[in-house]
Short mmCIF file of C-alpha atoms in Angstrom, two decimals:
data_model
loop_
_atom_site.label_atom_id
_atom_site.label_comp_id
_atom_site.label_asym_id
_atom_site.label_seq_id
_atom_site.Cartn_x
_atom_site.Cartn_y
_atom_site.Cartn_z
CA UNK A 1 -30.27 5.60 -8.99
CA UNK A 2 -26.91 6.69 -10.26
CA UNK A 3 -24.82 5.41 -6.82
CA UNK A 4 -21.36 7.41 -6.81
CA UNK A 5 -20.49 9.88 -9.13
CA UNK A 6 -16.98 11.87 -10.04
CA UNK A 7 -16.74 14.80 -12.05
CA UNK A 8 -14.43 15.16 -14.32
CA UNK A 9 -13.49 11.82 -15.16
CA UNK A 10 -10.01 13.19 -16.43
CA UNK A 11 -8.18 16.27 -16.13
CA UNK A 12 -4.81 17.55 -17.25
CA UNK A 13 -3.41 20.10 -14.86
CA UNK A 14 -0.35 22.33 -15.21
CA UNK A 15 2.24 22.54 -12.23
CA UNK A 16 0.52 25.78 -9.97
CA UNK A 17 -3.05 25.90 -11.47
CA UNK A 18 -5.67 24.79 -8.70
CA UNK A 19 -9.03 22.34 -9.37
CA UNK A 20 -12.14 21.08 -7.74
CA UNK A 21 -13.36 17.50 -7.87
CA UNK A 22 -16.89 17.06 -7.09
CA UNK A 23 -18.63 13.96 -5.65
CA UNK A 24 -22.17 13.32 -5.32
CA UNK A 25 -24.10 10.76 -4.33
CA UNK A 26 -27.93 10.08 -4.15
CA UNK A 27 -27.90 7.00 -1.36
CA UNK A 28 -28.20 9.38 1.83
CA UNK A 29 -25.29 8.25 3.03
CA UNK A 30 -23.91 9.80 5.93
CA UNK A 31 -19.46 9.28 5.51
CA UNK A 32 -18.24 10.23 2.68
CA UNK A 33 -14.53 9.62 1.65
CA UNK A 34 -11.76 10.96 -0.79
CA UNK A 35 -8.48 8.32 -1.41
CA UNK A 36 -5.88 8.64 -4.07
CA UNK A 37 -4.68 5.40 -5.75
CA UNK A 38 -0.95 5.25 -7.01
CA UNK A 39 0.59 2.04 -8.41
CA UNK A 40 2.09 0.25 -5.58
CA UNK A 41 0.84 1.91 -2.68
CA UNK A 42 -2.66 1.55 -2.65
CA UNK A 43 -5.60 3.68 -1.69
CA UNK A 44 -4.95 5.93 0.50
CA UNK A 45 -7.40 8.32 2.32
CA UNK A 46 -6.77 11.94 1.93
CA UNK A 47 -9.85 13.13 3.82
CA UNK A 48 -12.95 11.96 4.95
CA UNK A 49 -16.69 13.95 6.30
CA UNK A 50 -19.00 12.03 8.60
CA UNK A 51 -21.83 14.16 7.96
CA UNK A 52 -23.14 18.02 6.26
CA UNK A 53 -20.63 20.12 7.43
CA UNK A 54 -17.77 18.36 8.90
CA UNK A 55 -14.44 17.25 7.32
CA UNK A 56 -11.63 15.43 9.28
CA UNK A 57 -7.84 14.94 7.74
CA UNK A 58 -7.11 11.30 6.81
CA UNK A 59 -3.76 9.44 6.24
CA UNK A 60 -2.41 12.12 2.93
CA UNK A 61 -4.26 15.38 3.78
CA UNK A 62 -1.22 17.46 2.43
CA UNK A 63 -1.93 19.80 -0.24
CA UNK A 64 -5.93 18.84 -0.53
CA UNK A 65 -9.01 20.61 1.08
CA UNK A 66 -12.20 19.22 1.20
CA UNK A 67 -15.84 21.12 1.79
CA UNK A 68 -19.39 19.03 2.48
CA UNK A 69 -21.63 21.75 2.30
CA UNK A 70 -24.28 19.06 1.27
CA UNK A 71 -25.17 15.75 2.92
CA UNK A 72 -25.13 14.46 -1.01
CA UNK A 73 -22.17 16.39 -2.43
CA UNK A 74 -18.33 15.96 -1.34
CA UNK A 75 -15.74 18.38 -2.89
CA UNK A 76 -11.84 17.74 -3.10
CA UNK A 77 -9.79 21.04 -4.14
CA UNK A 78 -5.84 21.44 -5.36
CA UNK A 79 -5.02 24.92 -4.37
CA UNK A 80 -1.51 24.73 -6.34
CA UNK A 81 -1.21 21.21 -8.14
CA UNK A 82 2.01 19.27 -8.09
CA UNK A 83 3.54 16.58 -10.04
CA UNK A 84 3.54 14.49 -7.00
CA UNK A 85 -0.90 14.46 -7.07
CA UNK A 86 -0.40 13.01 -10.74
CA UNK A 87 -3.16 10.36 -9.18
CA UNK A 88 -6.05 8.47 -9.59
CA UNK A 89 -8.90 9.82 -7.28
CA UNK A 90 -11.82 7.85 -5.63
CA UNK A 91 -14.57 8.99 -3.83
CA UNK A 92 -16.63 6.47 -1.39
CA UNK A 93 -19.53 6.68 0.83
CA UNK A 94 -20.47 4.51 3.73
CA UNK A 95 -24.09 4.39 5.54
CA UNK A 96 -24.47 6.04 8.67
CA UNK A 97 -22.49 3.51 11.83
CA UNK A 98 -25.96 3.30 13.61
CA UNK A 99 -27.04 0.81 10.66
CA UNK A 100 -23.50 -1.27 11.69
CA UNK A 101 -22.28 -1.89 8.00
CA UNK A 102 -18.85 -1.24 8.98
CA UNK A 103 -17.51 -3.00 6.21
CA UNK A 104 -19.65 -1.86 3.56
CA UNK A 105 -17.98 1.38 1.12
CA UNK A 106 -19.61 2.13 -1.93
CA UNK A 107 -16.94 3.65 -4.76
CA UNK A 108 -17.41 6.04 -7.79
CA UNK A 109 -16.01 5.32 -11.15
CA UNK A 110 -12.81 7.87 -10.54
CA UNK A 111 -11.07 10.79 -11.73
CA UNK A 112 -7.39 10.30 -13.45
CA UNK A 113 -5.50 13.61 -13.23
CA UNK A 114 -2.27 14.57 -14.42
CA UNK A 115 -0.03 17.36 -13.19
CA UNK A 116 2.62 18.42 -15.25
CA UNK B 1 5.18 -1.64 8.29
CA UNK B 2 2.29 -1.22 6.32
CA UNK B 3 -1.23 -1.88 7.30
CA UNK B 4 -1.70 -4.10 4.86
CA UNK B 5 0.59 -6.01 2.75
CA UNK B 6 -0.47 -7.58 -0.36
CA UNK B 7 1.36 -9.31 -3.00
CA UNK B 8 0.95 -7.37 -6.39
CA UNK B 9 1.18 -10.69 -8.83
CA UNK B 10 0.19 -10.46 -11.46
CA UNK B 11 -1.36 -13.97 -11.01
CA UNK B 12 -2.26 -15.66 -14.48
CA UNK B 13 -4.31 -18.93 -14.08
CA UNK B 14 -6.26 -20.93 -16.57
CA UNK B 15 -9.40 -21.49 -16.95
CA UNK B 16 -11.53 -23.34 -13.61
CA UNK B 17 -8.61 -23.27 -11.48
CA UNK B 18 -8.75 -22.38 -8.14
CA UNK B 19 -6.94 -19.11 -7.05
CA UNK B 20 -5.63 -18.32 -3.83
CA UNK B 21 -4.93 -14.51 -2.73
CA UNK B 22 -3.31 -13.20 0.49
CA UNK B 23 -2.61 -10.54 2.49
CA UNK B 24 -1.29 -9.67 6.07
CA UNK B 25 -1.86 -6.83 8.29
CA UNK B 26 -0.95 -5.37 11.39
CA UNK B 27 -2.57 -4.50 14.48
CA UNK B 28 -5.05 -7.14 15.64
CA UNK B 29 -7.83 -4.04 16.67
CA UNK B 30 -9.09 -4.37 13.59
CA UNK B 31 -12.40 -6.16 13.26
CA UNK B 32 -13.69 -6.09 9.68
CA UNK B 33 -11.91 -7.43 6.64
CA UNK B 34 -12.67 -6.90 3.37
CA UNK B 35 -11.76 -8.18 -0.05
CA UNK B 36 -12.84 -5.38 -3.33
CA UNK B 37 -12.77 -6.15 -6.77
CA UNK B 38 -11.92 -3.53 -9.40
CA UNK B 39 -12.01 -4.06 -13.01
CA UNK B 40 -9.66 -1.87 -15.21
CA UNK B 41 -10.23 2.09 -14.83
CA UNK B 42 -13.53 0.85 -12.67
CA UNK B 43 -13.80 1.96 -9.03
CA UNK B 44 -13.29 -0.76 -6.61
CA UNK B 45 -16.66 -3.13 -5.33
CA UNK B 46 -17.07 -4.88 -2.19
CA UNK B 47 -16.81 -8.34 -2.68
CA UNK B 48 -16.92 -9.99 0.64
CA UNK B 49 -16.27 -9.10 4.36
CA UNK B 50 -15.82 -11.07 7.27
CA UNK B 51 -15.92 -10.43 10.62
CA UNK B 52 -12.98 -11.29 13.48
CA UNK B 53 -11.88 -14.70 12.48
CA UNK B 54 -13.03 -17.46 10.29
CA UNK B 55 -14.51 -18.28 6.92
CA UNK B 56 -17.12 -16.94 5.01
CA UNK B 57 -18.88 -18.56 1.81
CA UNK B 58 -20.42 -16.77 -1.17
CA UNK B 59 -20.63 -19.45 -4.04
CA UNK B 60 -17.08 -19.83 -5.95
CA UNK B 61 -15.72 -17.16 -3.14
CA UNK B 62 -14.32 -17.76 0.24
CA UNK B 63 -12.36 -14.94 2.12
CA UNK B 64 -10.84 -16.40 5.23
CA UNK B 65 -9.32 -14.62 8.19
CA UNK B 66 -6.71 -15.89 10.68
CA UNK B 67 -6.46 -12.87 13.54
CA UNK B 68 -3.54 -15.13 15.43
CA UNK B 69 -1.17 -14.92 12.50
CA UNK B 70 -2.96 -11.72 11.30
CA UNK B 71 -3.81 -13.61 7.53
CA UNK B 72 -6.28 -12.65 4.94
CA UNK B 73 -7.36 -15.16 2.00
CA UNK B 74 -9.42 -15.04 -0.69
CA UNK B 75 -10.41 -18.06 -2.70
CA UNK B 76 -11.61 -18.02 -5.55
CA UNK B 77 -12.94 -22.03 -7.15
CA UNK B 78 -13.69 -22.60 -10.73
CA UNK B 79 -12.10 -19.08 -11.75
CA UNK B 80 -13.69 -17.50 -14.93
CA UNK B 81 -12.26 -15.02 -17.62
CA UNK B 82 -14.70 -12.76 -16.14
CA UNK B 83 -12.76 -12.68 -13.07
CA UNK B 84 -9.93 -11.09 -14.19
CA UNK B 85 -9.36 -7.86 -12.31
CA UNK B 86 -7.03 -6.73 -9.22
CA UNK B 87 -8.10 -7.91 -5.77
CA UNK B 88 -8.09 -5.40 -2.74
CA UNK B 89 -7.67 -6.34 0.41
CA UNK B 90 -8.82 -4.11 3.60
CA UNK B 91 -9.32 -4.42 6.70
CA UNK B 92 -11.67 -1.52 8.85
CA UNK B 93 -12.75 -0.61 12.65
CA UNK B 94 -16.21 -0.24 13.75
CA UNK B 95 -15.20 3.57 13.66
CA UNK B 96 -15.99 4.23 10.21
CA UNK B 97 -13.42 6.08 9.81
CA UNK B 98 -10.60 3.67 9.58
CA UNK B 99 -10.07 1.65 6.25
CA UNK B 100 -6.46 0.35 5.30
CA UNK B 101 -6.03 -1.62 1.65
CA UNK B 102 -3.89 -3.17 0.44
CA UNK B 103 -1.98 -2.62 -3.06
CA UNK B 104 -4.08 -4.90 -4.87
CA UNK B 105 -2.84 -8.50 -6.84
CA UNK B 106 -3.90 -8.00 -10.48
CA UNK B 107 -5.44 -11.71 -11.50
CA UNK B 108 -5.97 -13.03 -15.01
CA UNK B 109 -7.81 -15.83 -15.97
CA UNK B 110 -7.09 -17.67 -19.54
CA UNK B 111 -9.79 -19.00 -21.33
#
Protein backbone atom coordinates (compact mmCIF):
# COMPACT_ATOMS: atom_id res chain seq x y z
CA UNK A 1 0.00 0.00 0.00
CA UNK A 2 2.16 2.79 -1.30
CA UNK A 3 -0.47 5.85 -0.07
CA UNK A 4 0.46 9.06 -2.26
CA UNK A 5 2.84 9.09 -4.82
CA UNK A 6 4.66 12.08 -7.02
CA UNK A 7 6.54 11.58 -10.01
CA UNK A 8 9.37 13.10 -10.55
CA UNK A 9 10.58 13.91 -7.28
CA UNK A 10 12.76 16.79 -8.87
CA UNK A 11 12.89 18.48 -12.04
CA UNK A 12 14.90 21.31 -13.54
CA UNK A 13 12.93 23.22 -16.11
CA UNK A 14 14.08 25.93 -18.52
CA UNK A 15 11.98 29.27 -18.81
CA UNK A 16 9.20 28.14 -21.90
CA UNK A 17 9.58 24.29 -21.85
CA UNK A 18 6.21 22.65 -20.53
CA UNK A 19 5.96 19.37 -17.92
CA UNK A 20 3.54 16.94 -16.44
CA UNK A 21 3.44 15.90 -12.80
CA UNK A 22 1.67 12.78 -12.15
CA UNK A 23 -0.09 11.69 -8.93
CA UNK A 24 -1.42 8.44 -8.08
CA UNK A 25 -2.84 7.01 -5.40
CA UNK A 26 -4.10 3.44 -4.50
CA UNK A 27 -6.64 4.44 -1.37
CA UNK A 28 -9.87 4.98 -3.66
CA UNK A 29 -10.12 8.16 -2.67
CA UNK A 30 -12.55 10.26 -4.23
CA UNK A 31 -10.83 14.41 -3.97
CA UNK A 32 -7.80 14.69 -5.05
CA UNK A 33 -5.71 17.96 -4.67
CA UNK A 34 -2.62 19.83 -6.22
CA UNK A 35 -0.97 22.90 -3.79
CA UNK A 36 2.32 24.58 -4.30
CA UNK A 37 4.40 25.39 -1.17
CA UNK A 38 6.70 28.59 -1.26
CA UNK A 39 8.61 29.80 1.82
CA UNK A 40 6.41 32.15 3.59
CA UNK A 41 3.21 31.73 2.06
CA UNK A 42 2.17 28.42 2.62
CA UNK A 43 0.31 25.78 0.68
CA UNK A 44 -1.67 26.94 -1.56
CA UNK A 45 -4.22 25.03 -3.76
CA UNK A 46 -3.79 25.34 -7.42
CA UNK A 47 -6.54 22.90 -8.39
CA UNK A 48 -8.49 20.33 -7.02
CA UNK A 49 -10.94 17.06 -8.77
CA UNK A 50 -13.75 15.62 -6.68
CA UNK A 51 -14.04 12.63 -8.65
CA UNK A 52 -12.94 10.70 -12.47
CA UNK A 53 -13.41 13.34 -14.69
CA UNK A 54 -13.90 16.59 -13.06
CA UNK A 55 -11.38 19.35 -12.17
CA UNK A 56 -12.36 22.70 -10.47
CA UNK A 57 -9.77 25.88 -10.23
CA UNK A 58 -8.53 26.48 -6.66
CA UNK A 59 -6.94 29.60 -5.01
CA UNK A 60 -3.48 29.79 -7.83
CA UNK A 61 -4.95 28.12 -10.95
CA UNK A 62 -2.85 30.53 -13.23
CA UNK A 63 -0.59 28.94 -15.58
CA UNK A 64 -1.45 25.09 -14.41
CA UNK A 65 -3.95 22.54 -15.97
CA UNK A 66 -4.95 19.60 -14.40
CA UNK A 67 -6.66 16.20 -16.08
CA UNK A 68 -8.28 13.12 -13.77
CA UNK A 69 -8.85 10.79 -16.37
CA UNK A 70 -8.55 8.09 -13.56
CA UNK A 71 -10.26 7.88 -10.16
CA UNK A 72 -6.44 6.83 -8.96
CA UNK A 73 -4.29 9.15 -11.08
CA UNK A 74 -4.20 13.15 -10.85
CA UNK A 75 -2.05 15.05 -13.44
CA UNK A 76 -0.68 18.75 -13.03
CA UNK A 77 0.79 20.24 -16.46
CA UNK A 78 3.09 23.63 -17.11
CA UNK A 79 2.26 24.54 -20.61
CA UNK A 80 5.17 27.32 -20.66
CA UNK A 81 7.11 27.24 -17.21
CA UNK A 82 8.08 30.42 -15.45
CA UNK A 83 10.49 31.44 -12.89
CA UNK A 84 7.66 32.44 -10.74
CA UNK A 85 6.43 28.18 -10.46
CA UNK A 86 10.14 27.65 -9.12
CA UNK A 87 7.93 25.60 -6.28
CA UNK A 88 7.56 22.80 -4.24
CA UNK A 89 4.46 20.70 -5.38
CA UNK A 90 2.11 18.49 -3.21
CA UNK A 91 -0.46 16.35 -4.15
CA UNK A 92 -3.30 15.21 -1.47
CA UNK A 93 -6.28 13.09 -1.47
CA UNK A 94 -9.25 13.15 0.81
CA UNK A 95 -12.03 10.23 1.17
CA UNK A 96 -15.20 10.70 -0.39
CA UNK A 97 -17.54 13.65 2.10
CA UNK A 98 -20.25 10.87 2.53
CA UNK A 99 -17.65 9.09 5.02
CA UNK A 100 -17.52 12.87 6.92
CA UNK A 101 -13.62 12.98 7.39
CA UNK A 102 -13.57 16.51 6.57
CA UNK A 103 -10.48 17.07 8.19
CA UNK A 104 -8.61 14.18 7.11
CA UNK A 105 -5.91 14.90 3.73
CA UNK A 106 -3.50 12.42 3.02
CA UNK A 107 -0.07 14.07 1.29
CA UNK A 108 2.60 12.61 -1.14
CA UNK A 109 6.25 12.99 -0.57
CA UNK A 110 6.50 16.11 -3.28
CA UNK A 111 8.05 17.28 -6.32
CA UNK A 112 10.78 20.30 -6.08
CA UNK A 113 11.00 22.02 -9.48
CA UNK A 114 13.05 24.70 -10.64
CA UNK A 115 12.42 27.07 -13.53
CA UNK A 116 15.13 28.95 -14.78
CA UNK B 1 -5.87 39.27 5.60
CA UNK B 2 -4.86 35.91 5.30
CA UNK B 3 -6.80 32.87 6.18
CA UNK B 4 -4.51 31.81 8.37
CA UNK B 5 -1.76 33.47 10.10
CA UNK B 6 0.95 31.61 11.66
CA UNK B 7 4.08 32.67 13.23
CA UNK B 8 7.13 31.19 11.25
CA UNK B 9 9.65 30.84 14.50
CA UNK B 10 11.86 29.12 14.26
CA UNK B 11 11.11 27.93 17.86
CA UNK B 12 14.22 26.14 19.53
CA UNK B 13 13.36 24.46 22.91
CA UNK B 14 15.25 21.96 24.97
CA UNK B 15 14.71 18.88 25.70
CA UNK B 16 10.97 17.92 27.74
CA UNK B 17 9.79 21.32 27.55
CA UNK B 18 6.52 22.13 26.73
CA UNK B 19 5.89 24.02 23.40
CA UNK B 20 3.16 26.18 22.60
CA UNK B 21 2.17 26.99 18.78
CA UNK B 22 -0.47 29.42 17.45
CA UNK B 23 -2.28 30.56 14.79
CA UNK B 24 -5.34 32.83 13.93
CA UNK B 25 -7.74 32.80 11.17
CA UNK B 26 -10.49 34.50 9.73
CA UNK B 27 -13.95 33.82 9.02
CA UNK B 28 -15.68 31.93 11.82
CA UNK B 29 -17.60 29.43 8.90
CA UNK B 30 -15.01 27.33 9.24
CA UNK B 31 -15.60 24.16 11.20
CA UNK B 32 -12.56 21.88 11.14
CA UNK B 33 -9.09 22.74 12.30
CA UNK B 34 -6.19 21.04 11.75
CA UNK B 35 -2.62 20.96 12.90
CA UNK B 36 0.10 18.83 10.10
CA UNK B 37 3.43 17.92 10.79
CA UNK B 38 6.10 17.83 8.07
CA UNK B 39 9.54 16.71 8.53
CA UNK B 40 12.25 18.20 6.16
CA UNK B 41 11.58 17.58 2.26
CA UNK B 42 8.59 15.12 3.72
CA UNK B 43 4.99 15.88 2.71
CA UNK B 44 2.93 17.21 5.44
CA UNK B 45 0.81 14.48 8.03
CA UNK B 46 -2.25 15.10 9.86
CA UNK B 47 -1.57 15.37 13.29
CA UNK B 48 -4.72 16.32 15.01
CA UNK B 49 -8.12 17.99 14.17
CA UNK B 50 -10.69 19.37 16.17
CA UNK B 51 -13.95 20.23 15.62
CA UNK B 52 -15.79 23.92 16.37
CA UNK B 53 -14.39 24.84 19.68
CA UNK B 54 -12.53 23.23 22.46
CA UNK B 55 -9.72 20.86 23.29
CA UNK B 56 -8.70 17.75 22.06
CA UNK B 57 -6.09 15.20 23.71
CA UNK B 58 -3.76 12.77 21.95
CA UNK B 59 -0.98 11.86 24.57
CA UNK B 60 1.90 14.70 24.71
CA UNK B 61 -0.50 16.69 22.03
CA UNK B 62 -3.29 19.05 22.61
CA UNK B 63 -4.62 21.34 19.73
CA UNK B 64 -7.09 23.77 21.16
CA UNK B 65 -9.54 26.01 19.37
CA UNK B 66 -11.11 29.30 20.54
CA UNK B 67 -13.88 30.24 17.58
CA UNK B 68 -14.75 33.69 19.71
CA UNK B 69 -11.27 35.08 19.30
CA UNK B 70 -10.76 32.86 16.18
CA UNK B 71 -7.33 31.03 18.04
CA UNK B 72 -5.62 27.87 17.16
CA UNK B 73 -3.04 26.09 19.67
CA UNK B 74 -1.07 23.33 19.61
CA UNK B 75 0.67 21.94 22.63
CA UNK B 76 3.05 19.95 22.60
CA UNK B 77 4.34 18.41 26.64
CA UNK B 78 7.56 16.66 27.18
CA UNK B 79 8.87 17.71 23.55
CA UNK B 80 11.38 15.19 22.00
CA UNK B 81 14.28 15.64 19.38
CA UNK B 82 12.07 13.64 17.30
CA UNK B 83 9.69 16.39 17.18
CA UNK B 84 11.53 18.69 15.40
CA UNK B 85 9.78 19.62 12.19
CA UNK B 86 7.47 22.70 11.00
CA UNK B 87 3.91 22.76 12.31
CA UNK B 88 0.92 23.53 9.86
CA UNK B 89 -1.93 24.91 10.85
CA UNK B 90 -5.39 24.64 8.75
CA UNK B 91 -8.49 25.09 9.16
CA UNK B 92 -11.35 23.35 6.44
CA UNK B 93 -15.33 23.38 5.67
CA UNK B 94 -17.40 20.39 5.53
CA UNK B 95 -17.16 21.15 1.66
CA UNK B 96 -14.12 19.34 0.98
CA UNK B 97 -13.05 21.59 -1.03
CA UNK B 98 -11.92 24.32 1.21
CA UNK B 99 -8.51 23.95 3.13
CA UNK B 100 -6.49 27.18 4.21
CA UNK B 101 -2.81 26.61 6.07
CA UNK B 102 -0.97 28.37 7.47
CA UNK B 103 2.91 29.14 6.74
CA UNK B 104 4.12 26.72 9.09
CA UNK B 105 6.49 27.49 12.57
CA UNK B 106 9.64 25.39 12.06
CA UNK B 107 10.30 23.79 15.83
CA UNK B 108 13.55 22.32 17.10
CA UNK B 109 14.03 20.42 19.98
CA UNK B 110 17.72 20.14 21.70
CA UNK B 111 18.69 17.10 23.14
Amino acid sequence: NAGVTQTPKFRVLKTGQSMTLLCAQDMNHEYMYWYRQDPGMGLRLIHYSVGEGTTAKGEVPDGYNVSRLKKQNFLLGLESAAPSQTSVYFCATHPALRLRLFYEQYFGPGTRLTVT
Amino acid sequence: QKEVEQDPGPLSVPEGAIVSLNCTYSNSAFQYFMWYRQYSRKGPELLMYTYSSGNKEDGRFTAQVDKSSKYISLFIRDSQPSDSATYLCAKGLNTGNQFYFGTGTSLTVIP
